[in-house]
């Protein structure tokens, strides 16, 4: 038993004992006991009222000093209250700091609840997208950011990537919006001003397109003359080889220019059309027919598990297949084999080009779709490679909401799989696996 409890018990026993003793002396033990009990109760009541008054006036004065149970209670209560006050002060200070730092952020931050309603936002959100701190509280965020693409982004529930939308405030402004879920049901919408970034990338694109365009005309003239000279029987033999070389190099330059122009066009374009139907299986068969070379090239087979058609650009899907197949032919020895396949699974549609060629070391795989990246630049150049084919493939896939998955084992072969979302499938008629040779 603690000291305080013991004191309280002994104190009360003493009072009751004294009352009983005095009562016994006067022959009224019970009355003495009752009077003593009333005195003890009165004292406790008085302490209780003092305690209540002290709480009300927020002051315990000297009451908290002493050994009695009440003093102990006063002192404990006063200590807890002081601590709570300090906590509150610290919490307010912290809140002020958080508010100050979020307001100093150059990016907009908006806290949303699970129904995408605005809980609070910082100053940058007001500046970048016109959110009003008090008036918009409780509003759904897509009432403020009305771009349909943003609405679709919220609906999709897939917030792994952000979405670029036009600014609701300025005509040429662009914003990158990204939702970051946190806590139980809260979400943070981050808004970044990407107007400058987009302007610079448009400038770069335009520069590359203009430079390529300007190079085209002189190259056509030079190629024309070289074609004539190579075929001219009056040209001395000593000049024949240099002219052949020059023609080869101008053809290469023409290819580079054409591919750079194609890349600029793809980068500047939005999503691929959804009202054009692409017969993937037919395109694979046509590519096989037109590209399978002479006896010196690997065999090519087409495996269509479905006749499902895609919505998108026929020309671009053809260019994608041509790029992947020409790579496979270039990097697969003549006794190897290449399979072009098309199938629709539960999660995605898969167009893949597999070969039994030289394969690619794992460390190079993430860089393959970079412009001008080649594992072996000498070999690629020798075989007419420009280093832009897979960059073009990547952009075509992006325009079709699709991804490229590359699997490869050096010395054994590679598989390039294009994963199209099922939303891009126009007609899904499963047919038996067939080689359309
Ligand atoms: P390139 O015109 O050089 O083929 P790409 O962008 O099409 O340019 O390909 C980039 C690089 O990826 C190639 O240089 C080559 O090293 C590698 N690569 C592409 N496809 C294959 C393949 N099927 N097998 C092995 N390596 C490949």
CSV table of C-alpha atoms and ligand atoms in Angstrom, one decimal:
chain,number,residue,atom,x,y,z
A,1,UNK,CA,0.0,0.0,0.0
A,2,UNK,CA,1.4,3.4,-0.9
A,3,UNK,CA,2.3,6.0,1.7
A,4,UNK,CA,-0.6,8.3,0.7
A,5,UNK,CA,-3.2,5.6,0.9
A,6,UNK,CA,-1.9,4.5,4.3
A,7,UNK,CA,-2.1,8.1,5.6
A,8,UNK,CA,-5.6,8.4,4.3
A,9,UNK,CA,-6.7,5.2,5.9
A,10,UNK,CA,-5.0,5.8,9.2
A,11,UNK,CA,-6.2,9.5,9.3
A,12,UNK,CA,-9.8,8.3,8.8
A,13,UNK,CA,-9.5,5.5,11.3
A,14,UNK,CA,-8.0,7.9,13.9
A,15,UNK,CA,-10.9,10.4,13.4
A,16,UNK,CA,-13.5,7.6,13.6
A,17,UNK,CA,-11.6,6.1,16.6
A,18,UNK,CA,-11.5,9.4,18.4
A,19,UNK,CA,-15.2,10.0,17.8
A,20,UNK,CA,-16.0,6.6,19.1
A,21,UNK,CA,-13.9,7.1,22.2
A,22,UNK,CA,-15.4,10.4,23.1
A,23,UNK,CA,-18.8,9.0,22.5
A,24,UNK,CA,-18.0,6.0,24.7
A,25,UNK,CA,-16.9,8.4,27.5
A,26,UNK,CA,-20.3,10.0,27.3
A,27,UNK,CA,-22.1,6.7,26.9
A,28,UNK,CA,-23.0,7.5,23.2
A,29,UNK,CA,-20.4,5.5,21.2
A,30,UNK,CA,-22.6,5.4,18.0
A,31,UNK,CA,-23.3,9.1,18.1
A,32,UNK,CA,-19.6,9.8,18.6
A,33,UNK,CA,-18.8,7.6,15.6
A,34,UNK,CA,-21.5,9.3,13.5
A,35,UNK,CA,-20.3,12.8,14.3
A,36,UNK,CA,-16.7,11.7,13.5
A,37,UNK,CA,-17.8,10.3,10.2
A,38,UNK,CA,-19.7,13.5,9.4
A,39,UNK,CA,-16.6,15.5,10.2
A,40,UNK,CA,-14.5,13.4,7.9
A,41,UNK,CA,-17.1,13.6,5.1
A,42,UNK,CA,-17.4,17.4,5.6
A,43,UNK,CA,-13.7,17.7,5.3
A,44,UNK,CA,-13.6,15.7,2.1
A,45,UNK,CA,-16.4,17.7,0.7
A,46,UNK,CA,-14.6,20.9,1.5
A,47,UNK,CA,-11.5,19.6,-0.3
A,48,UNK,CA,-13.6,18.6,-3.3
A,49,UNK,CA,-15.1,22.0,-3.6
A,50,UNK,CA,-11.7,23.7,-3.3
A,51,UNK,CA,-10.5,21.3,-6.0
A,52,UNK,CA,-13.4,22.3,-8.3
A,53,UNK,CA,-12.8,26.0,-7.6
A,54,UNK,CA,-9.1,25.6,-8.3
A,55,UNK,CA,-9.8,23.9,-11.6
A,56,UNK,CA,-12.2,26.6,-12.6
A,57,UNK,CA,-9.8,29.5,-11.7
A,58,UNK,CA,-6.9,27.6,-13.3
A,59,UNK,CA,-4.8,28.1,-10.1
A,60,UNK,CA,-3.8,25.6,-7.4
A,61,UNK,CA,-1.5,28.1,-5.5
A,62,UNK,CA,0.0,26.3,-2.6
A,63,UNK,CA,-2.6,23.6,-2.5
A,64,UNK,CA,-0.4,21.2,-4.4
A,65,UNK,CA,2.3,21.2,-1.8
A,66,UNK,CA,2.0,18.7,1.0
A,67,UNK,CA,1.7,15.0,1.6
A,68,UNK,CA,-2.1,14.6,1.7
A,69,UNK,CA,-3.9,12.7,-0.9
A,70,UNK,CA,-5.5,16.0,-2.1
A,71,UNK,CA,-2.2,17.8,-2.4
A,72,UNK,CA,-0.9,14.9,-4.4
A,73,UNK,CA,-4.0,15.1,-6.7
A,74,UNK,CA,-3.6,18.8,-7.1
A,75,UNK,CA,0.1,18.5,-8.0
A,76,UNK,CA,-0.5,15.6,-10.4
A,77,UNK,CA,-3.4,17.4,-12.1
A,78,UNK,CA,-1.5,20.6,-12.4
A,79,UNK,CA,1.5,18.8,-13.9
A,80,UNK,CA,-0.7,17.0,-16.5
A,81,UNK,CA,-2.4,20.2,-17.4
A,82,UNK,CA,0.9,22.0,-17.9
A,83,UNK,CA,2.1,19.2,-20.1
A,84,UNK,CA,-1.1,19.3,-22.2
A,85,UNK,CA,-0.6,23.0,-22.5
A,86,UNK,CA,3.0,22.5,-23.7
A,87,UNK,CA,1.9,19.8,-26.1
A,88,UNK,CA,-0.7,22.1,-27.5
A,89,UNK,CA,1.8,24.9,-27.9
A,90,UNK,CA,4.3,22.6,-29.6
A,91,UNK,CA,1.6,21.2,-31.9
A,92,UNK,CA,0.5,24.7,-32.9
A,93,UNK,CA,4.1,25.7,-33.5
A,94,UNK,CA,4.6,22.6,-35.6
A,95,UNK,CA,1.4,23.2,-37.6
A,96,UNK,CA,2.5,26.7,-38.3
A,97,UNK,CA,5.9,25.4,-39.5
A,98,UNK,CA,4.3,22.8,-41.7
A,99,UNK,CA,1.9,25.4,-43.1
A,100,UNK,CA,4.8,27.8,-43.7
A,101,UNK,CA,6.9,25.2,-45.4
A,102,UNK,CA,4.1,23.9,-47.6
A,103,UNK,CA,3.3,27.4,-48.6
A,104,UNK,CA,6.9,28.0,-49.5
A,105,UNK,CA,6.8,24.9,-51.8
A,106,UNK,CA,6.9,25.8,-55.5
A,107,UNK,CA,4.6,22.9,-56.2
A,108,UNK,CA,0.9,22.7,-55.4
A,109,UNK,CA,-0.2,20.3,-52.7
A,110,UNK,CA,-3.8,19.5,-52.0
A,111,UNK,CA,-5.0,17.1,-49.3
A,112,UNK,CA,-8.0,15.0,-50.5
A,113,UNK,CA,-10.3,12.6,-48.7
A,114,UNK,CA,-11.3,9.3,-50.1
A,115,UNK,CA,-14.1,10.9,-52.2
A,116,UNK,CA,-11.5,13.2,-53.8
A,117,UNK,CA,-12.9,16.2,-51.8
A,118,UNK,CA,-10.5,19.0,-50.9
A,119,UNK,CA,-9.5,19.1,-47.3
A,120,UNK,CA,-6.8,21.7,-47.5
A,121,UNK,CA,-4.3,23.2,-50.0
A,122,UNK,CA,-1.2,25.3,-50.1
A,123,UNK,CA,-0.5,28.6,-51.7
A,124,UNK,CA,1.1,27.2,-54.8
A,125,UNK,CA,-2.1,25.2,-55.5
A,126,UNK,CA,-4.0,28.5,-55.5
A,127,UNK,CA,-1.4,30.2,-57.7
A,128,UNK,CA,-1.0,27.3,-60.2
A,129,UNK,CA,-4.5,26.0,-60.6
A,130,UNK,CA,-6.8,28.6,-58.9
A,131,UNK,CA,-7.8,26.6,-55.8
A,132,UNK,CA,-9.4,28.8,-53.1
A,133,UNK,CA,-8.3,27.8,-49.7
A,134,UNK,CA,-11.6,28.2,-47.8
A,135,UNK,CA,-14.2,28.4,-50.5
A,136,UNK,CA,-13.2,25.2,-52.3
A,137,UNK,CA,-12.9,23.1,-49.1
A,138,UNK,CA,-15.3,20.1,-49.4
A,139,UNK,CA,-15.6,20.4,-53.2
A,140,UNK,CA,-14.6,17.5,-55.4
A,141,UNK,CA,-11.2,18.2,-57.0
A,142,UNK,CA,-12.4,17.6,-60.5
A,143,UNK,CA,-14.8,20.5,-60.1
A,144,UNK,CA,-11.8,22.7,-60.1
A,145,UNK,CA,-9.5,20.7,-62.5
A,146,UNK,CA,-12.2,20.1,-65.2
A,147,UNK,CA,-9.9,18.6,-67.8
A,148,UNK,CA,-11.6,15.3,-68.9
A,149,UNK,CA,-8.2,13.6,-68.9
A,150,UNK,CA,-7.9,14.4,-65.2
A,151,UNK,CA,-11.4,13.0,-64.5
A,152,UNK,CA,-10.4,9.8,-66.3
A,153,UNK,CA,-7.2,9.7,-64.2
A,154,UNK,CA,-9.2,9.9,-61.0
A,155,UNK,CA,-11.6,7.3,-62.2
A,156,UNK,CA,-8.8,4.9,-63.2
A,157,UNK,CA,-7.5,4.6,-59.7
A,158,UNK,CA,-4.1,3.9,-61.1
A,159,UNK,CA,-1.9,6.7,-59.7
A,160,UNK,CA,1.6,5.1,-60.3
A,161,UNK,CA,2.2,7.9,-62.9
A,162,UNK,CA,1.1,11.4,-63.1
A,163,UNK,CA,-1.0,13.1,-65.8
A,164,UNK,CA,-0.2,16.2,-67.8
A,165,UNK,CA,-3.1,18.6,-68.3
A,166,UNK,CA,-3.5,22.2,-69.6
A,167,UNK,CA,-3.6,24.9,-66.9
A,168,UNK,CA,-7.1,26.1,-66.0
A,169,UNK,CA,-5.7,29.6,-65.5
A,170,UNK,CA,-3.3,30.3,-68.4
A,171,UNK,CA,-3.8,29.5,-72.0
A,172,UNK,CA,-0.4,27.9,-72.7
A,173,UNK,CA,0.3,26.6,-69.3
A,174,UNK,CA,0.8,22.9,-68.5
A,175,UNK,CA,0.5,21.1,-65.2
A,176,UNK,CA,1.7,17.7,-64.1
A,177,UNK,CA,-0.8,16.3,-61.6
A,178,UNK,CA,0.0,13.3,-59.5
A,179,UNK,CA,-1.9,11.6,-56.7
A,180,UNK,CA,0.0,10.1,-53.8
A,181,UNK,CA,-2.2,8.0,-51.5
A,182,UNK,CA,-1.2,8.1,-47.8
A,183,UNK,CA,-2.6,7.2,-44.4
A,184,UNK,CA,-5.9,5.3,-44.2
A,185,UNK,CA,-8.0,7.0,-46.9
A,186,UNK,CA,-6.2,10.3,-47.5
A,187,UNK,CA,-4.6,11.4,-50.8
A,188,UNK,CA,-2.2,14.1,-51.7
A,189,UNK,CA,-2.5,15.7,-55.1
A,190,UNK,CA,0.8,17.2,-56.2
A,191,UNK,CA,0.7,19.8,-59.0
A,192,UNK,CA,3.9,20.9,-60.8
A,193,UNK,CA,4.2,23.6,-63.4
A,194,UNK,CA,5.8,22.0,-66.4
A,195,UNK,CA,5.1,24.8,-68.9
A,196,UNK,CA,8.8,25.6,-69.3
A,197,UNK,CA,9.8,22.0,-69.6
A,198,UNK,CA,7.3,21.4,-72.3
A,199,UNK,CA,8.3,24.5,-74.1
A,200,UNK,CA,11.9,23.4,-74.1
A,201,UNK,CA,11.1,19.9,-75.3
A,202,UNK,CA,8.9,21.4,-78.1
A,203,UNK,CA,11.8,23.6,-79.1
A,204,UNK,CA,14.2,20.7,-79.1
A,205,UNK,CA,11.7,18.7,-81.2
A,206,UNK,CA,11.2,21.5,-83.6
A,207,UNK,CA,14.9,22.0,-83.9
A,208,UNK,CA,15.6,18.4,-84.7
A,209,UNK,CA,12.6,18.3,-87.2
A,210,UNK,CA,13.8,21.5,-88.9
A,211,UNK,CA,17.4,20.4,-89.1
A,212,UNK,CA,16.4,17.0,-90.5
A,213,UNK,CA,14.0,18.7,-92.9
A,214,UNK,CA,16.7,21.1,-94.1
A,215,UNK,CA,19.2,18.2,-94.6
A,216,UNK,CA,16.8,16.3,-96.7
A,217,UNK,CA,17.0,18.5,-99.9
A,218,UNK,CA,20.8,18.6,-100.2
A,219,UNK,CA,21.0,14.9,-99.4
A,220,UNK,CA,18.5,14.1,-102.2
A,221,UNK,CA,20.6,16.1,-104.7
A,222,UNK,CA,23.8,14.4,-103.6
A,223,UNK,CA,22.2,10.9,-103.6
A,224,UNK,CA,20.8,11.6,-107.1
A,225,UNK,CA,24.2,12.6,-108.5
A,226,UNK,CA,25.9,9.6,-106.8
A,227,UNK,CA,23.3,7.2,-108.2
A,228,UNK,CA,24.1,8.5,-111.7
A,229,UNK,CA,27.9,8.4,-111.2
A,230,UNK,CA,27.8,4.9,-109.9
A,231,UNK,CA,25.9,3.7,-112.9
A,232,UNK,CA,27.9,5.8,-115.3
A,233,UNK,CA,30.2,3.5,-117.5
A,234,UNK,CA,32.5,6.5,-118.3
A,235,UNK,CA,33.5,6.9,-114.7
A,236,UNK,CA,37.1,5.7,-114.2
A,237,UNK,CA,37.4,2.5,-112.3
A,238,UNK,CA,39.5,4.1,-109.6
A,239,UNK,CA,36.5,6.3,-108.7
A,240,UNK,CA,33.9,3.5,-108.7
A,241,UNK,CA,34.6,2.3,-105.1
A,242,UNK,CA,34.7,5.8,-103.5
A,243,UNK,CA,31.4,6.6,-105.3
A,244,UNK,CA,29.9,3.3,-104.0
A,245,UNK,CA,31.0,4.2,-100.5
A,246,UNK,CA,29.6,7.7,-100.8
A,247,UNK,CA,26.3,6.3,-102.0
A,248,UNK,CA,26.2,3.9,-99.0
A,249,UNK,CA,26.8,6.7,-96.6
A,250,UNK,CA,24.2,9.0,-98.1
A,251,UNK,CA,21.7,6.2,-97.9
A,252,UNK,CA,22.6,5.9,-94.2
A,253,UNK,CA,22.2,9.6,-93.8
A,254,UNK,CA,18.8,9.5,-95.6
A,255,UNK,CA,17.7,6.8,-93.2
A,256,UNK,CA,18.9,8.8,-90.1
A,257,UNK,CA,17.0,11.9,-91.4
A,258,UNK,CA,13.9,9.9,-92.1
A,259,UNK,CA,13.9,8.2,-88.7
A,260,UNK,CA,14.6,11.5,-86.9
A,261,UNK,CA,11.6,13.1,-88.7
A,262,UNK,CA,9.5,10.1,-87.8
A,263,UNK,CA,10.5,10.4,-84.1
A,264,UNK,CA,9.7,14.2,-84.0
A,265,UNK,CA,6.3,13.5,-85.5
A,266,UNK,CA,5.6,10.8,-83.0
A,267,UNK,CA,6.8,12.9,-80.0
A,268,UNK,CA,4.6,15.8,-81.0
A,269,UNK,CA,1.5,13.7,-81.6
A,270,UNK,CA,-1.1,12.8,-78.9
A,271,UNK,CA,-2.8,9.4,-78.5
A,272,UNK,CA,-3.1,7.1,-81.5
A,273,UNK,CA,-6.6,7.2,-83.2
A,274,UNK,CA,-9.2,5.0,-81.6
A,275,UNK,CA,-11.5,4.9,-84.7
A,276,UNK,CA,-9.0,3.1,-86.9
A,277,UNK,CA,-8.8,-0.6,-86.9
A,278,UNK,CA,-5.5,-2.5,-87.2
A,279,UNK,CA,-5.4,-6.1,-88.4
A,280,UNK,CA,-2.4,-7.2,-86.3
A,281,UNK,CA,-2.3,-10.7,-87.6
A,282,UNK,CA,-2.5,-9.5,-91.2
A,283,UNK,CA,0.3,-7.0,-90.5
A,284,UNK,CA,2.5,-9.7,-89.1
A,285,UNK,CA,2.0,-11.9,-92.0
A,286,UNK,CA,2.6,-9.1,-94.5
A,287,UNK,CA,5.8,-8.1,-92.6
A,288,UNK,CA,7.0,-11.7,-92.7
A,289,UNK,CA,6.4,-11.9,-96.5
A,290,UNK,CA,8.1,-8.6,-97.3
A,291,UNK,CA,11.0,-8.9,-95.0
A,292,UNK,CA,12.1,-12.5,-94.8
A,293,UNK,CA,15.2,-12.3,-96.9
A,294,UNK,CA,17.1,-14.8,-98.9
A,295,UNK,CA,18.6,-18.1,-97.8
A,296,UNK,CA,21.1,-16.1,-95.7
A,297,UNK,CA,18.5,-15.0,-93.1
A,298,UNK,CA,16.8,-16.8,-90.2
A,299,UNK,CA,13.4,-18.4,-90.7
A,300,UNK,CA,10.4,-16.4,-89.7
A,301,UNK,CA,7.1,-17.8,-88.5
A,302,UNK,CA,3.8,-16.2,-87.6
A,303,UNK,CA,1.7,-17.5,-84.7
A,304,UNK,CA,-1.7,-15.8,-84.4
A,305,UNK,CA,-3.7,-17.1,-81.5
A,306,UNK,CA,-6.4,-14.6,-82.3
A,307,UNK,CA,-7.7,-12.5,-85.1
A,308,UNK,CA,-8.4,-9.7,-82.6
A,309,UNK,CA,-7.9,-6.3,-84.0
A,310,UNK,CA,-6.4,-3.3,-82.4
A,311,UNK,CA,-7.6,0.3,-82.4
A,312,UNK,CA,-4.7,2.6,-83.5
A,313,UNK,CA,-2.6,3.6,-86.4
A,314,UNK,CA,-2.1,0.9,-89.1
A,315,UNK,CA,1.0,2.6,-90.4
A,316,UNK,CA,2.6,2.9,-87.0
A,317,UNK,CA,1.9,-0.7,-86.1
A,318,UNK,CA,3.4,-1.7,-89.4
A,319,UNK,CA,6.5,0.4,-88.6
A,320,UNK,CA,6.7,-1.1,-85.2
A,321,UNK,CA,6.6,-4.7,-86.5
A,322,UNK,CA,9.1,-3.8,-89.3
A,323,UNK,CA,11.5,-2.3,-86.7
A,324,UNK,CA,11.3,-5.3,-84.4
A,325,UNK,CA,11.5,-7.8,-87.2
A,326,UNK,CA,14.4,-6.1,-89.0
A,327,UNK,CA,16.3,-6.1,-85.7
A,328,UNK,CA,15.6,-9.8,-85.1
A,329,UNK,CA,16.8,-10.6,-88.7
A,330,UNK,CA,19.9,-8.5,-88.2
A,331,UNK,CA,20.9,-10.1,-84.9
A,332,UNK,CA,19.9,-13.7,-85.6
A,333,UNK,CA,22.2,-16.0,-87.5
A,334,UNK,CA,20.9,-17.7,-90.7
A,335,UNK,CA,20.3,-21.0,-89.0
A,336,UNK,CA,18.2,-19.4,-86.2
A,337,UNK,CA,14.5,-18.8,-86.1
A,338,UNK,CA,12.2,-15.9,-85.5
A,339,UNK,CA,8.6,-16.1,-84.3
A,340,UNK,CA,6.1,-13.3,-84.6
A,341,UNK,CA,3.1,-13.9,-82.3
A,342,UNK,CA,-0.2,-12.2,-81.4
A,343,UNK,CA,-2.5,-13.2,-78.6
A,344,UNK,CA,-5.0,-11.7,-76.2
A,345,UNK,CA,-4.8,-12.7,-72.5
A,346,UNK,CA,-6.9,-11.8,-69.6
A,347,UNK,CA,-4.8,-8.9,-68.6
A,348,UNK,CA,-3.4,-7.6,-71.9
A,349,UNK,CA,-2.9,-8.2,-75.6
A,350,UNK,CA,0.6,-9.4,-76.5
A,351,UNK,CA,2.4,-8.8,-79.8
A,352,UNK,CA,5.8,-10.4,-79.6
A,353,UNK,CA,8.9,-10.9,-81.7
A,354,UNK,CA,11.2,-13.7,-80.4
A,355,UNK,CA,14.4,-14.7,-81.9
A,356,UNK,CA,17.2,-17.2,-81.3
A,357,UNK,CA,19.9,-14.6,-82.0
A,358,UNK,CA,22.9,-13.2,-80.2
A,359,UNK,CA,20.8,-11.9,-77.3
A,360,UNK,CA,21.6,-8.8,-75.1
A,361,UNK,CA,23.5,-8.5,-71.9
A,362,UNK,CA,21.1,-7.6,-69.0
A,363,UNK,CA,22.9,-4.3,-68.2
A,364,UNK,CA,22.1,-2.9,-71.7
A,365,UNK,CA,18.4,-3.7,-71.7
A,366,UNK,CA,17.1,-0.6,-69.9
A,367,UNK,CA,19.0,1.6,-72.4
A,368,UNK,CA,17.9,0.0,-75.6
A,369,UNK,CA,15.1,2.4,-76.3
A,370,UNK,CA,17.4,5.5,-75.9
A,371,UNK,CA,18.1,7.3,-79.2
A,372,UNK,CA,21.3,6.2,-80.8
A,373,UNK,CA,22.0,3.6,-78.2
A,374,UNK,CA,23.6,0.5,-79.6
A,375,UNK,CA,25.2,-2.4,-77.8
A,376,UNK,CA,27.8,-2.7,-80.4
A,377,UNK,CA,27.9,0.5,-82.5
A,378,UNK,CA,30.3,-0.9,-85.1
A,379,UNK,CA,28.2,-4.0,-85.8
A,380,UNK,CA,25.0,-2.1,-85.9
A,381,UNK,CA,26.4,0.5,-88.3
A,382,UNK,CA,27.8,-2.3,-90.5
A,383,UNK,CA,24.4,-3.9,-90.7
A,384,UNK,CA,22.7,-0.6,-91.6
A,385,UNK,CA,21.4,0.2,-88.1
A,386,UNK,CA,20.8,3.8,-87.1
A,387,UNK,CA,20.1,3.3,-83.4
A,388,UNK,CA,16.7,4.9,-83.6
A,389,UNK,CA,14.5,1.8,-84.3
A,390,UNK,CA,13.6,0.9,-80.7
A,391,UNK,CA,13.2,4.6,-79.8
A,392,UNK,CA,10.5,4.8,-82.5
A,393,UNK,CA,8.9,1.5,-81.3
A,394,UNK,CA,8.7,3.0,-77.7
A,395,UNK,CA,7.0,6.2,-79.0
A,396,UNK,CA,4.6,4.2,-81.1
A,397,UNK,CA,3.7,2.1,-78.1
A,398,UNK,CA,3.2,5.1,-75.9
A,399,UNK,CA,0.8,6.5,-78.4
A,400,UNK,CA,-1.1,3.3,-78.2
A,401,UNK,CA,-1.1,3.2,-74.3
A,402,UNK,CA,1.1,0.2,-74.5
A,403,UNK,CA,4.5,-0.9,-73.0
A,404,UNK,CA,7.5,-2.7,-74.3
A,405,UNK,CA,8.9,-5.7,-72.3
A,406,UNK,CA,12.4,-6.9,-73.3
A,407,UNK,CA,13.6,-10.3,-72.2
A,408,UNK,CA,16.9,-11.7,-73.4
A,409,UNK,CA,19.6,-14.3,-72.7
A,410,UNK,CA,23.0,-13.6,-74.3
A,411,UNK,CA,23.8,-16.2,-76.8
A,412,UNK,CA,20.3,-17.7,-76.8
A,413,UNK,CA,18.0,-15.0,-78.1
A,414,UNK,CA,15.6,-12.2,-77.3
A,415,UNK,CA,11.9,-11.5,-77.0
A,416,UNK,CA,10.4,-8.1,-77.5
A,417,UNK,CA,6.8,-8.1,-76.3
A,418,UNK,CA,4.4,-5.2,-76.8
A,419,UNK,CA,1.7,-5.2,-74.1
A,420,UNK,CA,-1.5,-3.4,-75.3
A,421,UNK,CA,-4.3,-2.7,-72.8
A,422,UNK,CA,-7.5,-4.6,-73.5
A,423,UNK,CA,-9.3,-1.3,-74.0
A,424,UNK,CA,-7.4,-1.1,-77.4
A,425,UNK,CA,-8.8,-4.3,-78.6
A,426,UNK,CA,-11.5,-3.7,-81.2
A,427,UNK,CA,-12.8,-7.2,-82.1
A,428,UNK,CA,-11.7,-10.2,-80.1
A,429,UNK,CA,-12.4,-13.3,-82.1
A,430,UNK,CA,-10.2,-16.1,-80.8
A,431,UNK,CA,-9.0,-18.4,-83.6
A,432,UNK,CA,-6.9,-21.5,-83.4
A,433,UNK,CA,-3.1,-21.0,-83.5
A,434,UNK,CA,-2.1,-20.9,-87.1
A,435,UNK,CA,0.9,-20.2,-89.1
A,436,UNK,CA,-0.2,-17.9,-91.8
A,437,UNK,CA,2.7,-18.7,-94.0
B,1,LIG,P1,19.7,-0.4,-84.5
B,1,LIG,O1,19.3,0.4,-85.7
B,1,LIG,O2,21.1,-0.2,-84.1
B,1,LIG,O3,19.3,-1.8,-84.6
B,1,LIG,P2,17.7,-0.1,-82.5
B,1,LIG,O4,17.2,1.0,-81.7
B,1,LIG,O5,16.7,-0.8,-83.4
B,1,LIG,O6,18.9,0.4,-83.3
B,1,LIG,O7,18.3,-1.2,-81.5
B,1,LIG,C1,19.2,-0.7,-80.5
B,1,LIG,C2,20.2,-1.8,-80.1
B,1,LIG,O8,19.5,-2.8,-79.5
B,1,LIG,C3,20.8,-2.4,-81.3
B,1,LIG,O9,22.0,-1.7,-81.7
B,1,LIG,C4,21.2,-3.8,-80.8
B,1,LIG,O10,22.4,-3.7,-80.1
B,1,LIG,C5,20.1,-4.1,-79.8
B,1,LIG,N1,19.1,-5.0,-80.3
B,1,LIG,C6,17.9,-4.6,-80.8
B,1,LIG,N2,17.2,-5.7,-81.2
B,1,LIG,C7,18.0,-6.8,-81.0
B,1,LIG,C8,17.8,-8.2,-81.1
B,1,LIG,N3,16.7,-8.7,-81.6
B,1,LIG,N4,18.8,-9.0,-80.7
B,1,LIG,C9,19.9,-8.5,-80.2
B,1,LIG,N5,20.2,-7.2,-80.0
B,1,LIG,C10,19.2,-6.3,-80.4
